[in-house]
Short mmCIF file of C-alpha atoms and ligand atoms in Angstrom, two decimals:
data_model
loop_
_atom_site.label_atom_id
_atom_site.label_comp_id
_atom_site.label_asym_id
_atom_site.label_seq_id
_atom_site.Cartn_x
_atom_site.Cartn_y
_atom_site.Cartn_z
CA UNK A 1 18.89 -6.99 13.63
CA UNK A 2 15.27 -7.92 12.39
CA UNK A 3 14.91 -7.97 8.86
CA UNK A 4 12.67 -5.08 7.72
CA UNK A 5 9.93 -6.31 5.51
CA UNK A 6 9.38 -4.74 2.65
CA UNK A 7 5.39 -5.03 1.90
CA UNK A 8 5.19 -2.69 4.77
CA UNK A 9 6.37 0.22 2.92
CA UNK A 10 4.04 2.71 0.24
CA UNK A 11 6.71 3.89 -2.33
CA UNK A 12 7.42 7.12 -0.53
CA UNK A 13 8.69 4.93 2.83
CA UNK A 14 10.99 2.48 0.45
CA UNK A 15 12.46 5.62 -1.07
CA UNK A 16 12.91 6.48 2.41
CA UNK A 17 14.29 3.21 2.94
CA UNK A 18 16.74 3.17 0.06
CA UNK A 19 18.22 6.18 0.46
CA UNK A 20 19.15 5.26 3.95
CA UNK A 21 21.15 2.18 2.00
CA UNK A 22 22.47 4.97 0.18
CA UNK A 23 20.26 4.35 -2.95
CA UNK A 24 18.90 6.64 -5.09
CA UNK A 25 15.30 6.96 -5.95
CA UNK A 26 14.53 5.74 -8.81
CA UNK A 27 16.35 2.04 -7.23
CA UNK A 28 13.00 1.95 -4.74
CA UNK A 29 10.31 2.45 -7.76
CA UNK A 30 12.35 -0.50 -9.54
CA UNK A 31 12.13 -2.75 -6.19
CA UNK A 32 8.44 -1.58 -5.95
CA UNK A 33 7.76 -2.89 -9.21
CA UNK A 34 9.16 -6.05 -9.04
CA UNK A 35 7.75 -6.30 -5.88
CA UNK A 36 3.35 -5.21 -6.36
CA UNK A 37 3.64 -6.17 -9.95
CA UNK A 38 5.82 -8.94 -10.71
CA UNK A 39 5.13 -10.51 -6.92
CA UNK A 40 8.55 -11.23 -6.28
CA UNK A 41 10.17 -12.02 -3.37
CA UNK A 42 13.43 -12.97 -4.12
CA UNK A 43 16.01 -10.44 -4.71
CA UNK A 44 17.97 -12.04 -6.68
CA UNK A 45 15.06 -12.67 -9.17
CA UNK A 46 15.20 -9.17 -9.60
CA UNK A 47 17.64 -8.88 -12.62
CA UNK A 48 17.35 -4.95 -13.77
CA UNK A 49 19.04 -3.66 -10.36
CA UNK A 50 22.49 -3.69 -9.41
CA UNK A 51 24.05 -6.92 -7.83
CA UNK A 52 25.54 -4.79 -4.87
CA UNK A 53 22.07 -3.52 -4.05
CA UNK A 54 20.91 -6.91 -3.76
CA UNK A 55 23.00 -7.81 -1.67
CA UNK A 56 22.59 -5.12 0.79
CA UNK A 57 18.56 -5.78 0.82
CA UNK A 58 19.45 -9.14 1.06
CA UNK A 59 21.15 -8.39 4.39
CA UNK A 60 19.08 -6.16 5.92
CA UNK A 61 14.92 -6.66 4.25
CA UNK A 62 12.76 -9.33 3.22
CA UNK A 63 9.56 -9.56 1.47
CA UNK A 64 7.53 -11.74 3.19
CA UNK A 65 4.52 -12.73 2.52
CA UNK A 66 1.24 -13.99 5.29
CA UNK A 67 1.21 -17.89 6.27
CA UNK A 68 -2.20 -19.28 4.24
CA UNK A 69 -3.91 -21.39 6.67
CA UNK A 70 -7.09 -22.63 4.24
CA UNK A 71 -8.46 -21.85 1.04
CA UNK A 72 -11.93 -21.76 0.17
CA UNK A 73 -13.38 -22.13 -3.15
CA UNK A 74 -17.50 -21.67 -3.86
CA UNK A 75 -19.35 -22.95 -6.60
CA UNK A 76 -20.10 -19.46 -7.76
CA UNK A 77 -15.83 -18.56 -7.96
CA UNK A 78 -15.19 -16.36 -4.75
CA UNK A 79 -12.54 -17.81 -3.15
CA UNK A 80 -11.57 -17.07 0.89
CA UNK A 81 -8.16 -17.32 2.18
CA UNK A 82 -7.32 -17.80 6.17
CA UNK A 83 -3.99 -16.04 6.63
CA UNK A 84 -2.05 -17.20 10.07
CA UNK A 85 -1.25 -13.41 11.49
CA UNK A 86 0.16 -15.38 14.73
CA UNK A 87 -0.25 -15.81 18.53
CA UNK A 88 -3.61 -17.41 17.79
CA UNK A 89 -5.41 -15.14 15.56
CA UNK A 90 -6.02 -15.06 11.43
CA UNK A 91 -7.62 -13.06 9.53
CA UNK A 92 -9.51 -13.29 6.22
CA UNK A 93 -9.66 -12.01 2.59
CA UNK A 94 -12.05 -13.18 -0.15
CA UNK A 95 -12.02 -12.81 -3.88
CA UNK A 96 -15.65 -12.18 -5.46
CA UNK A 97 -15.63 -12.12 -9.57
CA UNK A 98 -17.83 -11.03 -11.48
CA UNK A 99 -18.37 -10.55 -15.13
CA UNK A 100 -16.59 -6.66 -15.18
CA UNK A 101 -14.41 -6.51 -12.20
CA UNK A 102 -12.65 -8.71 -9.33
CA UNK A 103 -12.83 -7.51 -5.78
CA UNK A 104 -10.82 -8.58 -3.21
CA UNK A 105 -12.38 -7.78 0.38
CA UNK A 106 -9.49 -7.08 2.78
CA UNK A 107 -9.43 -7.50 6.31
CA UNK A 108 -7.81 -4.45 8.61
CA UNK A 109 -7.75 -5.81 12.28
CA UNK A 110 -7.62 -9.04 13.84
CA UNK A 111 -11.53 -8.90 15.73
CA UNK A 112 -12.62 -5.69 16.38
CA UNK A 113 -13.11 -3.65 19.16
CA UNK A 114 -16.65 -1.92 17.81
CA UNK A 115 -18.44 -4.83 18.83
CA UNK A 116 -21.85 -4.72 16.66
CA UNK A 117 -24.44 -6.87 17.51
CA UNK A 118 -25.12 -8.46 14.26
CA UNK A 119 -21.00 -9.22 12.98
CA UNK A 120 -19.51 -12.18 13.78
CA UNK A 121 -15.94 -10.20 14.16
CA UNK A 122 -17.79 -8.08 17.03
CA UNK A 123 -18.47 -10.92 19.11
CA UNK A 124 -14.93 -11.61 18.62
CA UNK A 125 -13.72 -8.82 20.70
CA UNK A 126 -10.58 -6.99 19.82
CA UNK A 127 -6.95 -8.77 19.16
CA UNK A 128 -4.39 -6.64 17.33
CA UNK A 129 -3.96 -3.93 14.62
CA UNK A 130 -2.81 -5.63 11.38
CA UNK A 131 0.43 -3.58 10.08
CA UNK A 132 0.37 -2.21 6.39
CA UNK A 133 2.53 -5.05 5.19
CA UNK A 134 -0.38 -7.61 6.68
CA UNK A 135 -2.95 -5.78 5.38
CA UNK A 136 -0.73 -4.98 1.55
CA UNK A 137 0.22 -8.77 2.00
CA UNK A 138 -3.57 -9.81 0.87
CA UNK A 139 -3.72 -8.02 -1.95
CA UNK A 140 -0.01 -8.93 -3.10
CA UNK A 141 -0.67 -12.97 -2.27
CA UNK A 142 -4.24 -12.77 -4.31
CA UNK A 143 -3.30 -10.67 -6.94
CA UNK A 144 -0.76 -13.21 -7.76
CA UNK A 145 -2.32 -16.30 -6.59
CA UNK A 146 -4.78 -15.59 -8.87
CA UNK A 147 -2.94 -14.45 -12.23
CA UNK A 148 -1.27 -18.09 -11.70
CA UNK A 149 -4.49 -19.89 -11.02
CA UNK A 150 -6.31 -18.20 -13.73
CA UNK A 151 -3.58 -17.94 -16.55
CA UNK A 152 -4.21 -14.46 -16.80
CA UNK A 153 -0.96 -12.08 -17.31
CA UNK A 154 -2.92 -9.16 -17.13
CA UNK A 155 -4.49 -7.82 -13.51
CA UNK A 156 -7.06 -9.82 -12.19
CA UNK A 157 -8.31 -7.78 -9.02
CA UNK A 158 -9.88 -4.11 -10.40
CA UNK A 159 -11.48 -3.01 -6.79
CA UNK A 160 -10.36 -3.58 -2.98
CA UNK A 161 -13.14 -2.83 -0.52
CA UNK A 162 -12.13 -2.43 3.13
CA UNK A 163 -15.05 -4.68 3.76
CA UNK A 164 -13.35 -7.88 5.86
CA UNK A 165 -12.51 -8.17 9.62
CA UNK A 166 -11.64 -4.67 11.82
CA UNK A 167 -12.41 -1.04 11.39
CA UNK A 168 -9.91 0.21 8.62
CA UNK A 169 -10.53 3.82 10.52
CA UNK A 170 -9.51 2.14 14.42
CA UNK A 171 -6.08 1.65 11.98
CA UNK A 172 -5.54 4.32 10.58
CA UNK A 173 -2.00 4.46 10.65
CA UNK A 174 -1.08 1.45 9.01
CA UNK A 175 -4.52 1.66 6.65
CA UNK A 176 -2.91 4.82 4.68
CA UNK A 177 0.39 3.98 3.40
CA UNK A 178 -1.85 0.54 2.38
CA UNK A 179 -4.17 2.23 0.83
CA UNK A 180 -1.13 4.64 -1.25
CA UNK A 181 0.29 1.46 -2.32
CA UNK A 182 -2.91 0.04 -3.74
CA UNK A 183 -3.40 3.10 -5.93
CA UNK A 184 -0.20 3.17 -6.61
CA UNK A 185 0.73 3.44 -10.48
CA UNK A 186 3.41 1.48 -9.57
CA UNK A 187 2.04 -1.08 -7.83
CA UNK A 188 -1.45 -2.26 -8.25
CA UNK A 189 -2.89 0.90 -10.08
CA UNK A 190 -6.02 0.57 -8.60
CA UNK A 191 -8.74 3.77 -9.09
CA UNK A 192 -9.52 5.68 -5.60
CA UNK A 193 -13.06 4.73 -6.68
CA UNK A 194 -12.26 1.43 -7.27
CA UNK A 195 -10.66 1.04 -3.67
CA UNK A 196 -13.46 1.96 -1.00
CA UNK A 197 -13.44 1.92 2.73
CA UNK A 198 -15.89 0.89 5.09
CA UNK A 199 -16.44 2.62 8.02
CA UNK A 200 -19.04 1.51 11.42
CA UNK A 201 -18.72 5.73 11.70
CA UNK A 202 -15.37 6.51 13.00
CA UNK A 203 -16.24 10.52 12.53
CA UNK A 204 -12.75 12.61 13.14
CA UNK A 205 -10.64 9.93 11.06
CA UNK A 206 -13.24 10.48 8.29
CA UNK A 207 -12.41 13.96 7.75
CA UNK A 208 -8.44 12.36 8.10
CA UNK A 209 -8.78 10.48 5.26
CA UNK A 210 -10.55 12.63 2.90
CA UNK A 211 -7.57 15.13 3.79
CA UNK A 212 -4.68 12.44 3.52
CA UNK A 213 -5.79 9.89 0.82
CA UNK A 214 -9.50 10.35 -0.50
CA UNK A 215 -11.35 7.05 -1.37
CA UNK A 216 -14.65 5.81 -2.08
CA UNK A 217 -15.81 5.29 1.19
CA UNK A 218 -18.86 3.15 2.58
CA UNK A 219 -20.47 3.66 5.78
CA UNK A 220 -22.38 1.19 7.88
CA UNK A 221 -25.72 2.84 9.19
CA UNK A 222 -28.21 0.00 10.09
CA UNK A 223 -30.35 2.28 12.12
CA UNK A 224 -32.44 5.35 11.21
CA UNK A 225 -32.22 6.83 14.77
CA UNK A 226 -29.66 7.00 17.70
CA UNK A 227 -31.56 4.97 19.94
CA UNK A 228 -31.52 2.07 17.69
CA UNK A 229 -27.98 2.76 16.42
CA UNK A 230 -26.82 2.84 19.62
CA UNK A 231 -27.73 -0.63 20.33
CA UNK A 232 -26.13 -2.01 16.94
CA UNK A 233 -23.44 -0.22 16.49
CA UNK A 234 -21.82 0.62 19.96
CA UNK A 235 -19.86 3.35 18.14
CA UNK A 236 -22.42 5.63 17.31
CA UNK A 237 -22.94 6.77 21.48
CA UNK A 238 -19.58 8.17 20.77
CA UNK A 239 -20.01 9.82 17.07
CA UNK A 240 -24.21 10.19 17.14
CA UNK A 241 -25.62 10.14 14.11
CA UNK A 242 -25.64 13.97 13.97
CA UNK A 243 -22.72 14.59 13.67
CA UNK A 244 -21.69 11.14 11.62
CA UNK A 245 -24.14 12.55 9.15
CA UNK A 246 -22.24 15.98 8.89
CA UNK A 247 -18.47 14.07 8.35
CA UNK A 248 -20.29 12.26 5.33
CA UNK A 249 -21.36 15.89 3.67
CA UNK A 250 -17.83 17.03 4.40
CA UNK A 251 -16.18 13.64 2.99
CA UNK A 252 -18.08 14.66 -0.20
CA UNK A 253 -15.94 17.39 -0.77
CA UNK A 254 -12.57 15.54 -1.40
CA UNK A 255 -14.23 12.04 -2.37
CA UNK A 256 -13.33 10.67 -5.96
CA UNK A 257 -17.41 9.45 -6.18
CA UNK A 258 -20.01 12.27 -5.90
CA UNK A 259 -21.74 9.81 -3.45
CA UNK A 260 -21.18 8.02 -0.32
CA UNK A 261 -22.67 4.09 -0.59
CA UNK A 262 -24.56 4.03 3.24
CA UNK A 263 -25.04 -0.18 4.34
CA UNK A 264 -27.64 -0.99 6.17
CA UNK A 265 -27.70 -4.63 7.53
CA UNK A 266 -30.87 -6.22 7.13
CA UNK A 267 -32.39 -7.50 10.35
CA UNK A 268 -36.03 -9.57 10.89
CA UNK A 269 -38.14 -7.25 13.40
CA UNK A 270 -35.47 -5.37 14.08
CA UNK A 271 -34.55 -2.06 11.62
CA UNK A 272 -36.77 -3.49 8.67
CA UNK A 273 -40.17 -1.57 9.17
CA UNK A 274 -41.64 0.70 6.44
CA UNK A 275 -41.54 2.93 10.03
CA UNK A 276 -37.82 2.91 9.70
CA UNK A 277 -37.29 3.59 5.81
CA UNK A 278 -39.42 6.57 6.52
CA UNK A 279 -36.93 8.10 9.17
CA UNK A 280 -33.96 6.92 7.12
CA UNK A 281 -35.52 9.20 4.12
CA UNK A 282 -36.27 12.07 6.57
CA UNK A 283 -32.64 11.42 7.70
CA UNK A 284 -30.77 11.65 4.44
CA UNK A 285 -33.50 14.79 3.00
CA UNK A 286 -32.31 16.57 6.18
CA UNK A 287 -28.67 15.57 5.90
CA UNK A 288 -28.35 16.65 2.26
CA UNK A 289 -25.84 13.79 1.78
CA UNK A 290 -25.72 12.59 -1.29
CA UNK A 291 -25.67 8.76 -0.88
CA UNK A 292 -27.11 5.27 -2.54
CA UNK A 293 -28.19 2.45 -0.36
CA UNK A 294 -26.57 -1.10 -0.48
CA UNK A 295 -29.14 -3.09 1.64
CA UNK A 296 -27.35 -6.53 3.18
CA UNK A 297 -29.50 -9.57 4.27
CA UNK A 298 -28.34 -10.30 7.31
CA UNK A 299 -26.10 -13.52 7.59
CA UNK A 300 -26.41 -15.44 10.63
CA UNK A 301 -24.44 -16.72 13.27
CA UNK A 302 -25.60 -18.45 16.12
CA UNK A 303 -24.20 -16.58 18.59
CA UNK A 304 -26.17 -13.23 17.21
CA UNK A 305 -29.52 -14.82 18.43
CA UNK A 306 -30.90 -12.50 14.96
CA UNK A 307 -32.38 -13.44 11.89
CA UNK A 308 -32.64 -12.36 8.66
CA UNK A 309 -35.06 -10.25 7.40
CA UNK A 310 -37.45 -12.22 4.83
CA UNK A 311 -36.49 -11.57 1.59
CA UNK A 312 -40.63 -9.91 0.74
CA UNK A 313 -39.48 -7.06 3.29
CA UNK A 314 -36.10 -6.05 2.03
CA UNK A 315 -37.66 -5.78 -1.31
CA UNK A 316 -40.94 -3.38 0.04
CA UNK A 317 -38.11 -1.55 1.98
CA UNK A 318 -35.87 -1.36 -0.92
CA UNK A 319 -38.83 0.33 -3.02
CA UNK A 320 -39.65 2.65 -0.03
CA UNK A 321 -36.25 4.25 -0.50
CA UNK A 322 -36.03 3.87 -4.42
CA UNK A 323 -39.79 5.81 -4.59
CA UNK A 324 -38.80 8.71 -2.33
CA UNK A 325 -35.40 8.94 -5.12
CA UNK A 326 -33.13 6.83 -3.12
CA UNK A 327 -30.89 4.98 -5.40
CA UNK A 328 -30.87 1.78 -3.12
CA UNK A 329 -29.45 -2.17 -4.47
CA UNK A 330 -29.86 -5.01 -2.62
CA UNK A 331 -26.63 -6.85 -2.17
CA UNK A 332 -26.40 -10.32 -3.55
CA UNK A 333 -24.70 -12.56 -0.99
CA UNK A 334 -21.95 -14.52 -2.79
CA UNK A 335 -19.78 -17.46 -1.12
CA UNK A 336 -22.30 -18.86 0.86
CA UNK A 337 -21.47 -22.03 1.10
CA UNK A 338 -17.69 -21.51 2.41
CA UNK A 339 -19.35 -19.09 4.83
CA UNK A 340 -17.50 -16.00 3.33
CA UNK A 341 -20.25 -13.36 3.41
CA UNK A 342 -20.31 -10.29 5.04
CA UNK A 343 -19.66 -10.52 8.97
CA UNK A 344 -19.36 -13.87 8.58
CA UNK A 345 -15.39 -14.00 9.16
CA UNK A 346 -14.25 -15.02 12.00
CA UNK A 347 -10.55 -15.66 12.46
CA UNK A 348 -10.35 -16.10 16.04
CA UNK A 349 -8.38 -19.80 16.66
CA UNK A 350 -7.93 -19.89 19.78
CA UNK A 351 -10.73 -20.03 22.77
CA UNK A 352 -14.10 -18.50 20.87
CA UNK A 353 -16.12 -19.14 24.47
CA UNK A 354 -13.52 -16.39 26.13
CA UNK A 355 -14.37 -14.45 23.39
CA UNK A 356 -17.66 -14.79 23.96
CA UNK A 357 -17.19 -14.05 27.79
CA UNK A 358 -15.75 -10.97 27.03
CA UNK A 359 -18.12 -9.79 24.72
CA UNK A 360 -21.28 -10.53 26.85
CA UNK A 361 -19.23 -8.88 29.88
CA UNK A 362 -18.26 -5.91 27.69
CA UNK A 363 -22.21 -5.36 26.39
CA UNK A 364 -23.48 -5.45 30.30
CA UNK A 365 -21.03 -2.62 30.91
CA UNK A 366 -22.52 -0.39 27.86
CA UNK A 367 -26.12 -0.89 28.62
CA UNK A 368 -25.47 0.29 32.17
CA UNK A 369 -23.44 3.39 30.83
CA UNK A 370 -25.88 4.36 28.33
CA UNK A 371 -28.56 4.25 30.84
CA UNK A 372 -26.60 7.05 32.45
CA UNK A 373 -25.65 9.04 29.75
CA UNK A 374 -27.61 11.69 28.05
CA UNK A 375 -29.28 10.15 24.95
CA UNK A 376 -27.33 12.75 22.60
CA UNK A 377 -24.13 14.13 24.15
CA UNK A 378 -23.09 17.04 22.99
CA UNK A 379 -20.10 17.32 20.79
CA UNK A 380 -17.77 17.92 23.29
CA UNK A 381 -18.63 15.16 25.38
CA UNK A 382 -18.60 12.76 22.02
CA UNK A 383 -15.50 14.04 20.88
CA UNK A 384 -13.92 12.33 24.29
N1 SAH B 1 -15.81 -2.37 10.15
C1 SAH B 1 -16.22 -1.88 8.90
C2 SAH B 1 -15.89 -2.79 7.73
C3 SAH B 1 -16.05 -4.27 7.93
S1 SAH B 1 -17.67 -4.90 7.99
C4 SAH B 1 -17.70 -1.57 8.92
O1 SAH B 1 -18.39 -1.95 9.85
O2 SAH B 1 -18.14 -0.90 8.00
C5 SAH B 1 -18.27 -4.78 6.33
C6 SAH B 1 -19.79 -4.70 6.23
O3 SAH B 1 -20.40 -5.94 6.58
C7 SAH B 1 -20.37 -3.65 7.16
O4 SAH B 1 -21.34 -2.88 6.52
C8 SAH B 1 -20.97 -4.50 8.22
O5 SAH B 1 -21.94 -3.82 8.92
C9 SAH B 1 -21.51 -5.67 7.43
N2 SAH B 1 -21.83 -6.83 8.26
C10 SAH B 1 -21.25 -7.19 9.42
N3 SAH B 1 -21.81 -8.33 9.90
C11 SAH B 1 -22.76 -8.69 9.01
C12 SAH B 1 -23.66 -9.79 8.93
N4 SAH B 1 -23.67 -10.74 9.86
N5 SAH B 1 -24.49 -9.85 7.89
C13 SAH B 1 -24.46 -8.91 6.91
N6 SAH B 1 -23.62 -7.86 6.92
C14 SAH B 1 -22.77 -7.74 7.95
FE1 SF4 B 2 -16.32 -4.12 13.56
FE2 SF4 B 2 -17.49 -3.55 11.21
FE3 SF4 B 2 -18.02 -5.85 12.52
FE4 SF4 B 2 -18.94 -3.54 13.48
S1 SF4 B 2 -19.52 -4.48 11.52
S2 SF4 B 2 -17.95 -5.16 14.65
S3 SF4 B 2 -17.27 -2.17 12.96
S4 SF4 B 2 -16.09 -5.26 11.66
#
């Protein structure tokens, strides 16, 4: 018998778990403790429960941790860590401080199967779904890591943004008891609008998680109109931006911020025209979502053949939004230098030109289908 791992569980599935070892209740939010807050991983380090229960969980669970392949530390303090997920593929986290909070950018897939033009995960291509205990196992490695490396006793990551490799919403299964177990009073505490996810626009699992486990949630836009979107962000031919639009007014309802934070990826020539913030105004005044702009300079890969918009043109676009009442920031890009800015991750290991292959193989196949689909399916058809 496999040893179950124990990270893989929100508090609700290790009470689950302990009662099946004939435990009560209260046993698991003990365990849980020691496990999220103390980062244990040795049973027997775990003094306050009873010796025969740790030797049952030693028999039959483990907690166990994700191999780190490389750290990374910048000159400005965020620090990246390569975690070994096996058969090939890692997958990255990085720790940004700054002066009132620490964020820890968590990674939900290994690649990604969205494929958007301008992220270096896209042009992956897809490997694997990373299991709640892979994706708890960043938090619960940094969160410790860094109380040790910092001589802090207290917590030293306030905010978790969904914000590294993979579409938290392609995983949703695993992404929600994660996601319990980060807000978790036992645990890591965290506020729901301290722990966001970002979403390319995966419309019916929206309305999922505002029922299941509100959030703050983030949602990549890049384009003002479906033709362009359509070419970024290969998802939006499925979930238009119609109807993506409508799942952000409804997310409003149950979210814990009265706003949703839209990204928009900063691209030379491409998205960046005064032409464009005018539609993206027209497009959030006819919405009626309430929303503030995070605008991202592009960081650039050579495989994206794209470039970043120059900084005098995010700034006039930036005030296009702010003057028509647009609360818009301009994200500062931190971690340069170990290459841990946004869609810069890449934790492919094994063969990136197959990767590549696949990718250029995969885009031929979408520009021939959109050529014979409607431009805006209906919803039926986009529900498929
Ligand atoms: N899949 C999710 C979350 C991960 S990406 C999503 O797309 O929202 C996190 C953010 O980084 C997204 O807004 C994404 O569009 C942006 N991003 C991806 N590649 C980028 C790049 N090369 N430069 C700047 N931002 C990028
Ligand atoms: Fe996937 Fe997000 Fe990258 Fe798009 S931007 S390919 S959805 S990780």
């Amino acid at each position: 018998m496999t040893a179950t791992n124990l990270l893989d569980f929100d508090l609700e599935g290790l009470a689950a778990f302990c009662e099946g070892l004939g435990e009560k209740r209260f046993r698991a939010t003990q365990l849980f403790r020691w496990i999220h807050q103390r980062g244990a991983s040795d049973f027997e380090q775990m003094s306050d429960l009873a010796k025969s229960l740790r030797g049952k969980l030693a028999g039959c669970a483990t907690v166990t941790g994700l191999p780190v392949l490389t750290q990374q530390e910048s000159t400005d303090g965020t620090i990246k860590w390569l975690f070994n997920v096996g058969n090939g593929d890692a997958v990255e986290a990085v720790f940004i401080p700054e002066e009132d909070r620490g964020t820890l950018c968590v990674s939900s897939q290994a690649g990604c199967a969205v494929g958007c033009r301008f992220c270096s995960t896209g042009h992956q291509g897809f490997s694997r779904n990373l299991s709640t205990g892979e994706i708890v196992a960043q938090l619960w490695f940094a969160e410790h890591f860094l109380r040790r490396h910092l001589g802090r006793d207290e917590r030293v990551i306030s905010n978790v943004v969904m914000m590294g490799m993979g579409e938290p919403l392609q995983n949703y299964g695993a992404l929600v008891p994660a996601l319990r177990t980060m807000l978790d009073d036992n645990a890591y505490g965290l506020s729901r609008r301290r722990v966001t996810v970002s979403t390319s626009g995966v419309v019916p699992m929206m309305d999922r998680l505002g029922a299941d486990c509100p959030v703050a949630l983030a949602v990549s836009l890049h384009a003002p109109n479906d033709a362009l979107r359509d070419d970024l962000v290969p998802l939006n031919r499925k979930y238009p931006l119609a109807e993506l639009m409508s799942a952000c007014k409804r997310y409003l309802e149950p979210a814990p911020r009265d706003f949703i934070t839209f990204e928009y990826c900063m691209l030379d020539g491409v998205n960046d025209q005064p032409e464009h913030a005018r539609q993206l105004i027209e497009l959030v005044r006819t919405s009626g979502v309430s929303c503030k702009f995070n605008l991202i300079p592009f960081n650039p890969f050579p495989a994206s053949g794209l470039v970043r918009s120059p900084a005098p043109r995010v700034q006039a676009f930036a005030r296009l939004l702010a003057d028509a009442g647009i609360v818009t920031t301009v994200r500062k890009t931190r971690g340069d230098d170990i290459d841990a800015a946004c869609g810069q991750l890449a934790g492919d290991v094994k063969d990136r030109t197959r990767a590549a292959e696949r990718m250029a193989q995969r885009r031929t196949v979408m520009m021939r289908k959109v050529q014979t689909e409607p431009e805006h399916p209906t919803v039926g058809e986009a529900a498929r």
